[in-house]
Coordinates of N, CA and C in Angstrom, one line a residue:
X1263 N 54.5 258.3 20.5 CA 55.1 259.1 19.4 C 56.3 258.4 18.8
X1264 N 56.4 258.1 17.5 CA 57.6 257.7 17.1 C 58.6 258.6 17.2
X1265 N 59.9 258.3 17.2 CA 61.1 259.0 17.5 C 61.5 259.8 16.1
X1266 N 62.7 260.7 16.4 CA 63.2 261.1 15.2 C 63.6 260.5 14.3
X1267 N 64.6 259.4 15.1 CA 65.1 258.4 14.1 C 64.2 257.4 13.1
X1268 N 63.1 257.1 13.7 CA 62.0 256.3 13.1 C 61.5 257.0 11.8
X1269 N 61.2 258.4 12.1 CA 60.8 259.4 11.1 C 61.8 259.4 10.0
X1270 N 62.8 259.6 10.3 CA 63.9 259.9 9.2 C 64.2 258.4 8.4
X1271 N 63.9 257.5 9.1 CA 64.3 256.3 8.2 C 62.9 256.0 7.5
X1272 N 61.4 256.5 8.2 CA 60.5 256.3 6.9 C 60.6 257.2 5.9
X1273 N 61.1 258.6 6.5 CA 61.1 259.5 5.2 C 62.5 259.0 4.2
X1274 N 63.2 258.3 4.5 CA 64.4 258.2 3.6 C 63.9 257.0 2.8
X1275 N 63.1 256.0 3.5 CA 62.6 254.8 2.3 C 61.9 255.6 1.4
X1276 N 60.9 256.3 2.0 CA 59.6 256.7 1.1 C 60.6 257.6 0.0
X1277 N 61.6 258.3 0.2 CA 62.3 258.9 -0.4 C 62.8 257.8 -1.7
X1278 N 63.5 256.9 -1.4 CA 64.1 255.6 -2.1 C 63.0 255.1 -3.0
X1279 N 61.8 255.0 -2.6 CA 60.6 254.4 -3.3 C 60.2 255.5 -4.4
X1280 N 60.2 256.6 -4.1 CA 59.9 257.9 -5.0 C 61.0 257.7 -6.2
X1281 N 62.1 257.6 -5.9 CA 63.3 257.5 -6.8 C 63.0 256.4 -7.9
X1282 N 63.2 255.2 -7.1 CA 62.9 254.1 -7.8 C 61.5 254.1 -8.8
X1283 N 60.8 254.6 -8.4 CA 59.2 254.7 -9.2 C 59.7 255.4 -10.2
X1284 N 60.4 256.6 -10.0 CA 60.8 257.8 -11.2 C 61.5 256.8 -12.3
X1285 N 62.5 255.9 -11.6 CA 63.5 255.2 -12.5 C 62.8 254.3 -13.4
X1286 N 62.0 253.6 -12.8 CA 61.2 252.6 -13.7 C 60.1 253.2 -14.4
X1287 N 59.6 254.2 -14.2 CA 58.6 255.1 -15.2 C 59.3 255.1 -16.2
X1288 N 60.4 256.0 -16.2 CA 61.6 256.4 -17.1 C 61.9 255.0 -18.1
X1289 N 62.5 254.0 -17.3 CA 62.7 252.9 -18.0 C 61.7 252.4 -19.0
X1290 N 60.3 252.5 -18.6 CA 59.0 251.9 -19.0 C 58.9 252.9 -20.4
X1291 N 59.2 254.0 -20.2 CA 58.6 255.0 -21.1 C 59.6 255.4 -22.3
X1292 N 60.9 254.7 -22.3 CA 62.1 254.7 -23.1 C 61.6 253.8 -24.3
X1293 N 61.7 254.3 -25.5 CA 61.5 253.3 -26.6 C 62.2 253.9 -27.8
X1294 N 62.0 253.1 -28.9 CA 62.7 253.5 -30.1 C 61.8 253.7 -31.2
X1295 N 61.9 254.4 -32.0 CA 60.7 254.6 -33.3 C 61.2 253.6 -34.2
X1296 N 60.1 252.8 -35.0 CA 60.5 251.8 -35.7 C 59.5 251.8 -37.1
X1297 N 59.6 251.2 -38.0 CA 58.5 251.3 -39.2 C 58.2 249.9 -39.2
X1298 N 57.2 249.6 -39.5 CA 56.4 248.2 -40.2 C 56.7 248.1 -41.6
X1299 N 57.3 247.1 -41.9 CA 57.4 246.7 -43.1 C 57.1 245.1 -43.8
X1300 N 56.6 245.2 -45.0 CA 56.4 243.8 -45.5 C 57.7 242.9 -45.4
X1301 N 57.5 241.4 -44.9 CA 58.9 240.6 -45.1 C 59.3 240.3 -46.3
X1302 N 58.3 240.5 -47.3 CA 59.0 240.3 -48.7 C 57.9 241.3 -49.5
X1303 N 58.5 241.6 -50.6 CA 57.8 242.6 -51.7 C 58.6 242.2 -53.3
X1304 N 57.8 241.6 -53.7 CA 58.2 241.2 -55.1 C 57.4 241.7 -56.5
X1305 N 58.1 242.2 -57.3 CA 57.8 242.6 -58.4 C 57.6 241.3 -59.3
X1306 N 56.5 241.1 -59.8 CA 56.4 240.0 -60.4 C 56.4 240.2 -62.2
X1307 N 56.9 239.5 -62.7 CA 57.2 239.5 -64.3 C 57.3 238.6 -65.2
X1308 N 57.2 238.9 -66.4 CA 57.1 237.7 -67.3 C 58.5 237.0 -67.8
X1309 N 59.1 235.8 -67.9 CA 60.3 235.5 -68.4 C 60.4 235.4 -70.2
X1310 N 59.0 235.8 -70.7 CA 58.9 235.9 -72.0 C 58.2 237.0 -72.5
X1311 N 58.3 237.7 -73.4 CA 57.5 239.0 -73.9 C 56.0 238.2 -74.7
X1312 N 55.1 239.0 -74.6 CA 53.7 238.6 -75.2 C 52.8 239.4 -74.9
X1313 N 51.5 239.0 -74.9 CA 50.5 240.2 -74.8 C 49.7 239.5 -73.6
X1314 N 49.3 240.1 -72.7 CA 48.4 239.7 -71.7 C 46.9 239.2 -71.9
X1315 N 46.7 237.8 -72.0 CA 45.3 237.6 -71.9 C 44.2 237.6 -71.3
X1316 N 44.7 237.3 -69.9 CA 44.1 237.7 -68.5 C 44.6 238.0 -67.4
X1317 N 43.9 238.8 -66.6 CA 44.5 239.4 -65.3 C 43.5 239.1 -64.4
X1318 N 44.0 238.1 -63.0 CA 43.1 237.3 -62.2 C 42.6 238.2 -60.9
X1319 N 43.6 239.0 -60.8 CA 43.7 239.7 -59.5 C 43.8 241.1 -59.6
X1320 N 43.8 241.7 -58.4 CA 43.7 243.3 -58.7 C 44.1 244.0 -57.5
X1321 N 44.5 245.0 -57.3 CA 45.1 245.7 -56.2 C 44.5 245.4 -55.1
X1322 N 44.9 245.2 -53.7 CA 44.4 244.6 -52.5 C 43.9 243.1 -52.6
X1323 N 44.0 242.7 -53.6 CA 43.5 241.1 -53.6 C 44.6 240.1 -52.9
X1324 N 44.3 239.2 -52.3 CA 44.9 238.4 -51.5 C 44.9 237.2 -52.5
X1325 N 46.4 236.4 -52.5 CA 47.1 235.7 -53.2 C 47.7 234.7 -52.4
X1326 N 47.5 233.2 -53.0 CA 48.3 232.2 -52.2 C 49.6 231.7 -53.2
X1327 N 50.6 231.5 -52.6 CA 51.6 231.0 -53.5 C 51.3 229.8 -54.3
X1328 N 51.8 230.0 -55.8 CA 51.3 229.1 -56.8 C 50.0 229.3 -57.4
X1329 N 49.4 230.5 -57.0 CA 47.7 231.1 -57.4 C 48.2 231.5 -59.0
X1330 N 47.6 231.1 -59.8 CA 47.7 231.9 -61.1 C 47.1 233.0 -61.0
X1331 N 48.2 234.4 -61.3 CA 47.6 235.6 -61.4 C 47.6 236.2 -62.8
X1332 N 48.2 235.7 -63.8 CA 47.9 236.3 -65.0 C 48.1 235.3 -66.2
X1333 N 47.8 235.4 -67.5 CA 48.2 234.4 -68.5 C 48.8 235.2 -69.6
X1334 N 49.6 234.9 -70.6 CA 50.1 235.6 -71.8 C 49.1 234.7 -72.8
X1335 N 48.9 235.4 -74.1 CA 48.2 234.8 -75.2 C 49.1 233.6 -75.5
X1336 N 48.6 232.5 -75.7 CA 49.5 231.4 -75.9 C 48.8 230.4 -77.1
X1337 N 48.4 230.8 -78.1 CA 47.8 230.0 -78.9 C 48.8 229.5 -79.8
X1338 N 49.6 230.1 -79.9 CA 51.2 229.3 -80.8 C 51.4 228.4 -79.8
X1339 N 51.9 228.4 -78.7 CA 52.4 227.6 -77.9 C 51.5 226.1 -77.4
X1340 N 50.1 226.6 -77.7 CA 49.4 225.3 -77.2 C 49.6 224.5 -78.7
X1341 N 49.3 225.3 -80.0 CA 49.3 224.5 -81.3 C 50.5 223.5 -81.4
X1342 N 51.6 224.0 -80.6 CA 52.9 223.5 -80.7 C 53.1 222.3 -80.0
X1343 N 52.3 222.5 -78.8 CA 52.1 221.2 -77.8 C 51.1 220.1 -78.7
X1344 N 50.1 220.5 -79.4 CA 49.4 219.4 -79.8 C 50.2 218.9 -80.9
X1345 N 50.9 219.5 -81.7 CA 51.7 219.1 -82.9 C 52.8 217.9 -82.3
X1346 N 53.6 218.4 -81.2 CA 54.3 217.9 -80.6 C 53.7 216.1 -79.9
X1347 N 52.6 216.4 -79.3 CA 52.0 215.3 -78.6 C 51.3 214.2 -79.9
X1348 N 51.1 214.6 -81.1 CA 50.7 214.0 -82.3 C 51.9 213.2 -82.8
X1349 N 53.4 213.9 -82.7 CA 54.5 213.2 -83.2 C 54.8 212.1 -82.3
X1350 N 54.4 212.4 -80.8 CA 55.0 211.2 -80.0 C 53.7 210.1 -80.2
X1351 N 52.8 210.2 -80.3 CA 51.9 209.2 -80.5 C 52.1 208.3 -81.8
X1352 N 52.4 209.3 -82.8 CA 52.5 208.7 -84.4 C 54.0 207.7 -84.1
X1353 N 54.9 208.1 -83.3 CA 56.1 207.4 -83.0 C 56.1 206.3 -82.4
X1354 N 55.2 206.2 -81.2 CA 55.0 205.3 -80.4 C 54.2 203.9 -81.1
X1355 N 53.2 204.4 -81.9 CA 52.7 203.4 -83.0 C 53.5 202.7 -83.8
X1356 N 54.6 203.5 -84.2 CA 55.3 202.9 -85.1 C 56.4 201.9 -84.5
X1357 N 56.7 202.3 -83.1 CA 57.7 201.4 -82.5 C 56.9 200.3 -82.2
X1358 N 55.9 200.4 -81.8 CA 55.1 199.3 -81.2 C 54.9 198.1 -82.5
X1359 N 54.4 198.8 -83.8 CA 54.0 197.9 -84.9 C 55.5 197.4 -85.4
X1360 N 56.4 197.8 -85.3 CA 57.9 197.5 -86.0 C 58.8 196.4 -85.0
X1361 N 58.0 196.2 -83.7 CA 58.8 195.2 -82.8 C 58.2 194.1 -83.1
X1362 N 57.2 193.9 -83.4 CA 56.9 192.2 -83.8 C 57.8 191.9 -85.2
X1363 N 58.0 193.1 -86.3 CA 58.3 192.9 -87.6 C 60.1 192.5 -87.1
X1364 N 60.4 193.0 -86.0 CA 62.1 192.7 -85.6 C 62.0 191.7 -84.9
X1365 N 61.1 191.1 -84.3 CA 61.3 189.9 -83.8 C 61.1 188.6 -84.9
X1366 N 60.7 189.0 -86.0 CA 60.3 188.0 -87.0 C 61.8 188.2 -88.0
X1367 N 62.5 189.1 -87.5 CA 64.0 189.4 -88.5 C 63.4 189.8 -89.8
X1368 N 62.3 190.7 -89.7 CA 61.8 191.5 -91.2 C 62.4 193.1 -91.0
X1369 N 63.0 193.4 -89.9 CA 63.4 194.9 -89.7 C 64.9 194.6 -89.2
X1370 N 65.5 195.7 -89.7 CA 67.0 195.3 -89.0 C 67.1 196.2 -87.9
X1371 N 68.3 195.6 -87.0 CA 68.5 196.5 -85.6 C 68.8 197.7 -85.7
X1372 N 69.3 198.2 -87.0 CA 69.6 199.6 -87.2 C 68.2 200.5 -87.4
X1373 N 67.5 199.6 -87.8 CA 66.0 200.4 -88.4 C 65.4 200.5 -86.8
X1374 N 65.4 199.5 -86.1 CA 64.7 199.5 -85.0 C 65.3 200.8 -83.8
X1375 N 66.5 200.7 -83.8 CA 67.2 201.8 -83.3 C 66.9 203.4 -83.8
X1376 N 66.6 203.5 -84.9 CA 66.6 204.8 -85.4 C 64.9 205.3 -85.0
X1377 N 63.9 204.1 -85.2 CA 62.5 204.4 -84.6 C 62.7 204.8 -83.1
X1378 N 63.4 204.1 -82.3 CA 63.4 204.2 -80.9 C 64.0 205.8 -80.5
X1379 N 64.9 206.2 -81.2 CA 65.7 207.5 -81.3 C 64.4 208.2 -81.6
X1380 N 64.0 208.6 -82.6 CA 63.1 209.1 -83.3 C 61.8 209.5 -82.1
X1381 N 61.4 208.4 -81.4 CA 60.3 208.6 -80.5 C 61.3 209.6 -79.4
X1382 N 62.4 208.9 -78.8 CA 62.8 209.9 -77.8 C 62.8 211.3 -78.0
X1383 N 63.4 211.8 -79.3 CA 63.5 212.8 -79.7 C 62.2 213.8 -79.8
X1384 N 61.0 212.9 -79.9 CA 59.6 213.5 -80.0 C 59.1 213.7 -78.9
X1385 N 59.4 212.9 -77.8 CA 59.1 213.3 -76.4 C 59.7 214.5 -75.8
X1386 N 61.1 214.7 -76.3 CA 62.0 215.8 -75.7 C 61.1 217.0 -76.3
X1387 N 60.9 216.9 -77.6 CA 60.3 218.2 -78.4 C 59.1 218.3 -77.5
X1388 N 58.2 217.5 -77.2 CA 56.7 217.6 -76.3 C 57.2 218.2 -75.1
X1389 N 58.3 217.8 -74.2 CA 58.6 218.5 -73.2 C 58.9 220.0 -73.3
X1390 N 59.8 220.3 -74.5 CA 59.9 221.4 -74.4 C 58.8 222.4 -75.1
X1391 N 57.7 221.6 -75.7 CA 56.7 222.7 -76.1 C 55.9 223.0 -74.7
X1392 N 55.9 222.1 -73.9 CA 54.9 222.2 -72.9 C 55.8 223.2 -71.6
X1393 N 56.9 223.2 -71.9 CA 57.6 224.2 -70.9 C 57.3 225.5 -71.6
X1394 N 57.5 225.5 -72.7 CA 57.3 227.1 -73.6 C 56.0 227.6 -72.9
X1395 N 55.0 226.5 -73.0 CA 53.5 227.0 -72.6 C 53.5 227.3 -71.3
X1396 N 54.0 226.5 -70.2 CA 53.7 226.9 -68.9 C 54.2 228.0 -68.3
X1397 N 55.5 228.6 -69.2 CA 56.0 229.7 -68.3 C 55.1 231.1 -69.2
X1398 N 53.7 230.8 -69.9 CA 53.3 231.7 -70.4 C 52.2 232.3 -69.3
X1399 N 52.2 231.2 -68.1 CA 51.1 231.2 -67.0 C 51.9 232.2 -65.9
X1400 N 51.4 233.2 -65.5 CA 52.3 233.9 -64.3 C 51.3 233.1 -62.8
X1401 N 52.3 232.9 -61.9 CA 51.9 232.4 -60.5 C 52.4 233.4 -59.6
X1402 N 51.9 233.3 -58.5 CA 52.3 233.9 -57.3 C 53.8 233.5 -56.8
X1403 N 54.6 234.0 -56.3 CA 55.8 233.4 -55.8 C 55.8 233.2 -54.2
X1404 N 54.6 233.9 -53.9 CA 54.4 233.9 -52.1 C 52.7 233.9 -51.9
X1405 N 52.5 234.0 -50.5 CA 51.1 234.2 -49.9 C 51.2 235.8 -49.6
X1406 N 50.2 236.5 -50.1 CA 50.5 237.7 -49.7 C 49.3 238.6 -50.4
X1407 N 49.4 239.9 -50.7 CA 48.3 240.8 -51.1 C 49.1 241.6 -52.2
X1408 N 48.2 241.8 -53.4 CA 48.4 242.8 -54.4 C 48.9 244.2 -54.1
X1409 N 49.9 244.5 -54.2 CA 50.1 246.0 -53.8 C 49.7 247.1 -55.0
X1410 N 50.0 246.7 -56.1 CA 49.9 247.4 -57.4 C 50.0 246.3 -58.5
X1411 N 48.8 246.8 -59.4 CA 49.0 246.2 -60.9 C 49.2 247.0 -61.8
X1412 N 50.2 247.0 -62.7 CA 51.0 247.9 -63.7 C 50.1 247.7 -64.9
X1413 N 50.2 246.4 -65.5 CA 49.4 246.1 -66.8 C 47.8 245.3 -66.6
X1414 N 47.3 245.7 -67.6 CA 46.0 245.1 -67.7 C 45.9 244.2 -69.1
X1415 N 44.8 243.3 -69.0 CA 44.8 242.4 -70.5 C 44.7 243.4 -71.3
X1416 N 45.6 242.9 -72.6 CA 45.8 243.3 -73.9 C 46.7 244.1 -74.0
X1417 N 47.7 244.5 -72.7 CA 48.9 245.1 -73.0 C 50.0 244.6 -73.1
X1418 N 50.9 244.8 -73.8 CA 52.2 244.1 -73.8 C 53.1 243.9 -73.0
X1419 N 53.6 242.4 -72.9 CA 54.6 242.2 -71.6 C 56.1 242.1 -72.0
X1420 N 56.7 243.0 -71.4 CA 58.3 243.3 -72.0 C 59.1 242.8 -70.5
X1421 N 59.8 243.8 -70.4 CA 60.8 244.0 -69.2 C 60.1 244.3 -67.9
X1422 N 58.9 245.3 -68.0 CA 58.3 245.8 -66.9 C 57.7 244.9 -65.9
X1423 N 57.4 244.8 -64.9 CA 56.5 244.0 -63.9 C 55.2 244.0 -64.2
X1424 N 54.4 242.7 -64.2 CA 52.9 242.9 -64.2 C 52.2 243.6 -63.2
X1425 N 52.9 243.3 -61.9 CA 52.3 243.7 -60.7 C 53.2 243.4 -59.4
X1426 N 53.0 244.0 -58.3 CA 53.8 243.7 -57.2 C 53.1 243.1 -56.2
X1427 N 53.8 242.2 -55.3 CA 53.0 241.2 -54.3 C 53.7 241.5 -52.9
X1428 N 53.1 241.8 -51.7 CA 53.9 241.8 -50.5 C 53.5 240.9 -49.7
X1429 N 54.3 240.2 -48.7 CA 53.6 239.3 -47.9 C 54.0 240.1 -46.7
X1430 N 52.9 239.9 -45.8 CA 52.5 240.9 -44.8 C 52.2 239.8 -43.4
X1431 N 52.4 238.5 -43.5 CA 52.5 237.6 -42.9 C 53.9 236.7 -42.5
X1432 N 55.1 237.0 -41.8 CA 54.8 237.9 -40.9 C 55.3 239.2 -41.5
X1433 N 55.3 240.3 -40.5 CA 56.0 241.4 -41.2 C 57.5 241.9 -40.2
X1434 N 58.1 242.7 -40.7 CA 59.3 243.2 -40.4 C 59.1 244.6 -39.7
X1435 N 59.7 244.9 -38.5 CA 59.9 246.2 -37.7 C 61.4 246.4 -37.7
X1436 N 61.2 247.5 -38.6 CA 63.0 247.8 -38.8 C 63.4 249.1 -37.6
X1437 N 64.4 249.0 -36.8 CA 64.5 250.0 -35.9 C 66.1 250.3 -35.8
X1438 N 66.2 251.7 -35.9 CA 67.7 251.9 -36.0 C 68.1 252.4 -34.5
X1439 N 68.9 251.9 -33.9 CA 69.6 252.3 -32.6 C 70.9 252.8 -32.4
X1440 N 70.8 253.7 -31.4 CA 72.2 254.4 -31.2 C 73.3 253.4 -30.8
X1441 N 74.5 253.8 -30.9 CA 75.6 253.1 -30.8 C 75.7 252.4 -29.3
X1442 N 75.4 253.5 -28.3 CA 75.0 253.0 -26.9 C 74.7 251.9 -26.3
X1443 N 73.7 251.4 -27.4 CA 73.1 250.2 -27.0 C 73.3 248.8 -27.5
X1444 N 74.7 249.2 -28.4 CA 75.1 247.9 -28.8 C 75.6 247.0 -27.9
X1445 N 75.2 245.6 -28.1 CA 75.5 244.8 -27.3 C 74.5 244.4 -26.4
X1446 N 73.6 245.2 -26.0 CA 72.7 245.1 -25.1 C 71.3 244.0 -25.7
X1447 N 71.1 244.4 -26.9 CA 70.1 243.9 -27.7 C 70.7 242.5 -28.3
X1448 N 69.9 241.4 -28.2 CA 70.5 240.3 -28.5 C 69.6 239.4 -29.4
X1449 N 70.1 238.6 -30.5 CA 69.1 237.8 -31.3 C 68.3 237.0 -30.6
X1450 N 67.3 236.8 -30.9 CA 66.0 236.2 -30.5 C 65.3 236.6 -29.0
X1451 N 66.0 237.9 -28.4 CA 65.3 238.6 -27.5 C 64.1 238.9 -27.8
X1452 N 63.1 239.4 -26.9 CA 61.8 239.8 -27.3 C 61.7 241.2 -26.9
X1453 N 60.5 241.9 -27.5 CA 60.1 243.2 -27.3 C 58.9 243.6 -27.4
X1454 N 58.5 244.6 -27.3 CA 57.1 245.0 -27.2 C 56.8 246.0 -28.1
X1455 N 55.8 245.8 -29.1 CA 55.8 246.8 -30.3 C 54.4 247.4 -30.0
X1456 N 54.3 249.0 -29.8 CA 53.1 249.5 -29.6 C 52.7 250.3 -30.9
X1457 N 51.6 250.2 -31.2 CA 50.9 250.6 -32.4 C 49.8 251.5 -32.1
X1458 N 50.1 252.5 -32.7 CA 48.9 253.7 -32.5 C 48.0 253.9 -33.4
X1459 N 47.3 255.1 -33.7 CA 46.3 255.1 -34.8 C 46.7 254.8 -36.0
X1460 N 46.1 254.1 -36.5 CA 44.6 253.5 -36.7 C 44.4 252.3 -36.0
X1461 N 45.7 251.6 -35.5 CA 45.5 250.4 -34.8 C 46.2 250.7 -33.5
X1462 N 45.3 250.5 -32.6 CA 45.9 250.7 -31.0 C 46.4 249.4 -30.4
X1463 N 47.4 248.9 -30.5 CA 47.5 247.7 -29.9 C 49.2 247.5 -29.7
X1464 N 49.2 246.4 -28.5 CA 50.9 246.2 -27.9 C 50.9 244.8 -28.4
X1465 N 52.2 244.3 -29.2 CA 52.1 243.1 -29.6 C 53.6 242.7 -29.2
X1466 N 54.0 241.3 -29.0 CA 55.1 241.3 -28.6 C 55.7 240.6 -30.2
X1467 N 57.0 240.9 -30.1 CA 57.9 240.4 -31.4 C 59.1 239.9 -31.1
X1468 N 60.1 239.2 -32.1 CA 61.1 238.9 -31.5 C 62.2 239.1 -32.5
X1469 N 63.6 239.6 -32.0 CA 64.6 239.9 -32.7 C 65.1 238.9 -33.4
X1470 N 65.4 239.2 -34.5 CA 65.8 237.9 -35.6 C 67.0 238.7 -36.1
X1471 N 67.6 239.9 -36.5 CA 68.7 240.2 -36.8 C 69.4 241.8 -36.0
X1472 N 70.7 241.7 -35.6 CA 71.1 242.8 -35.0 C 72.3 243.0 -36.0
X1473 N 72.3 244.0 -36.5 CA 73.5 244.3 -37.5 C 74.8 244.5 -36.9
X1474 N 75.6 243.8 -37.5 CA 76.9 243.7 -36.8 C 78.1 244.6 -37.2
X1475 N 77.4 245.6 -37.9 CA 78.4 246.5 -38.7 C 77.4 247.9 -38.0
X1476 N 78.3 248.9 -37.5 CA 77.7 250.2 -37.2 C 78.0 251.2 -38.1
X1477 N 76.9 252.2 -38.4 CA 77.1 253.1 -39.3 C 77.9 254.3 -39.0
X1478 N 79.1 254.4 -39.3 CA 79.9 255.4 -38.6 C 79.6 257.0 -38.7
X1479 N 78.6 257.1 -39.9 CA 78.4 258.6 -40.0 C 77.3 258.9 -38.8
X1480 N 76.2 258.2 -38.7 CA 75.4 258.4 -37.6 C 75.4 257.7 -36.2
X1481 N 76.2 256.9 -36.1 CA 76.8 255.9 -34.9 C 75.4 255.3 -34.5
X1482 N 74.9 254.2 -35.2 CA 73.8 253.5 -35.2 C 74.1 252.5 -35.9
X1483 N 73.1 251.5 -35.3 CA 73.2 250.3 -36.3 C 71.6 249.7 -36.4
X1484 N 71.4 248.9 -37.1 CA 70.0 248.4 -37.6 C 69.4 247.2 -36.9
X1485 N 68.3 247.0 -36.4 CA 67.8 245.8 -35.6 C 66.4 245.6 -36.6
X1486 N 66.2 244.3 -36.7 CA 65.1 243.7 -37.5 C 64.3 242.7 -36.0
X1487 N 62.6 242.9 -36.1 CA 62.4 242.1 -35.5 C 60.9 241.4 -36.4
X1488 N 60.6 240.2 -36.2 CA 59.6 239.7 -36.8 C 58.3 240.1 -36.2
X1489 N 57.2 240.0 -36.7 CA 56.1 240.5 -36.2 C 54.9 239.8 -36.6
X1490 N 54.1 238.4 -35.9 CA 53.3 237.7 -36.7 C 52.1 238.5 -37.1
X1491 N 51.4 238.1 -38.4 CA 50.3 239.0 -38.6 C 49.3 237.7 -39.5
X1492 N 49.0 236.8 -38.7 CA 48.3 235.8 -39.4 C 46.8 236.0 -39.9
X1493 N 46.1 237.0 -39.6 CA 45.0 237.4 -40.2 C 45.1 238.7 -40.4
X1494 N 46.3 239.2 -41.2 CA 46.5 240.4 -41.8 C 45.8 241.8 -41.4
X1495 N 45.3 241.7 -40.2 CA 44.9 242.8 -39.4 C 45.9 244.0 -39.4
X1496 N 47.3 243.8 -39.4 CA 47.9 244.7 -39.2 C 48.6 245.4 -40.8
X1497 N 48.3 246.6 -41.0 CA 49.0 246.8 -42.2 C 50.5 247.4 -42.1
X1498 N 51.1 247.1 -43.4 CA 52.6 247.3 -43.4 C 52.3 249.1 -43.8
X1499 N 53.9 249.4 -43.5 CA 53.9 251.1 -43.8 C 53.7 251.7 -42.6
X1500 N 53.3 251.3 -41.4 CA 53.1 252.2 -40.4 C 54.1 252.3 -39.5
X1501 N 54.2 253.6 -38.6 CA 55.3 253.6 -37.7 C 54.8 253.3 -36.4
X1502 N 55.9 252.7 -35.8 CA 55.5 252.2 -34.4 C 56.6 252.4 -33.4
X1503 N 56.6 252.2 -32.1 CA 57.3 252.5 -30.9 C 57.6 251.0 -30.5
X1504 N 59.0 250.6 -30.2 CA 59.5 249.4 -29.9 C 60.1 249.6 -28.6
X1505 N 59.7 248.8 -27.8 CA 60.2 248.9 -26.4 C 60.9 247.4 -26.2
X1506 N 62.4 247.4 -26.2 CA 63.3 246.4 -25.8 C 63.2 245.9 -24.4
X1507 N 63.2 244.5 -24.0 CA 63.3 244.1 -22.5 C 64.6 243.8 -22.6
X1508 N 65.5 244.5 -22.1 CA 66.8 244.0 -21.4 C 67.0 242.9 -20.5

């Protein structure tokens, strides 16, 4: 039969294992509440006023950076481009014709310089006309999804935005941490994000920002994590649990 000392040792070690198990379970269960947000949220507006001629995307639609999302009525601007183009072509022909006359000393250098200057001015006016036409086409500034469309074709565009676009790859996880944990969470450290209904998943994320300034009123500081979302399967706006790996 085992001695009383052996039984005492077994009971002692058993108690230690139980305590360690409880401590480990407590550490695993400890977490902080976070919220998942778009990494960018842009309200797209027009640099010029006008009437919407076409809107190519609607709420929930996926857009790529540089994709045309809307156009303003631009009949006047197109006519200005055509007019400036005709002036450039005329000036080019005029310079070409008079170059031979200049070589034969039938045109003075002053007249030649004047024609070349007129051509350069015409080219600058064409560039200006094209620029005015270009800004009447609205393009998406980023890859993302349309969150809301504020205007439809035929409506006047002024200072108000036409639509808002959110970039959801990657997503940001914003967490507020109590002051006691300051210094424990480091930039580039990892954490596990636990998502619940309707998306029950656990995903790894990386810390990108640890606020260096503590909020005195709440005695907390902010932490941001980056959450990859290449297939857009994770929606922004959800609450989540964040488990940091110290």
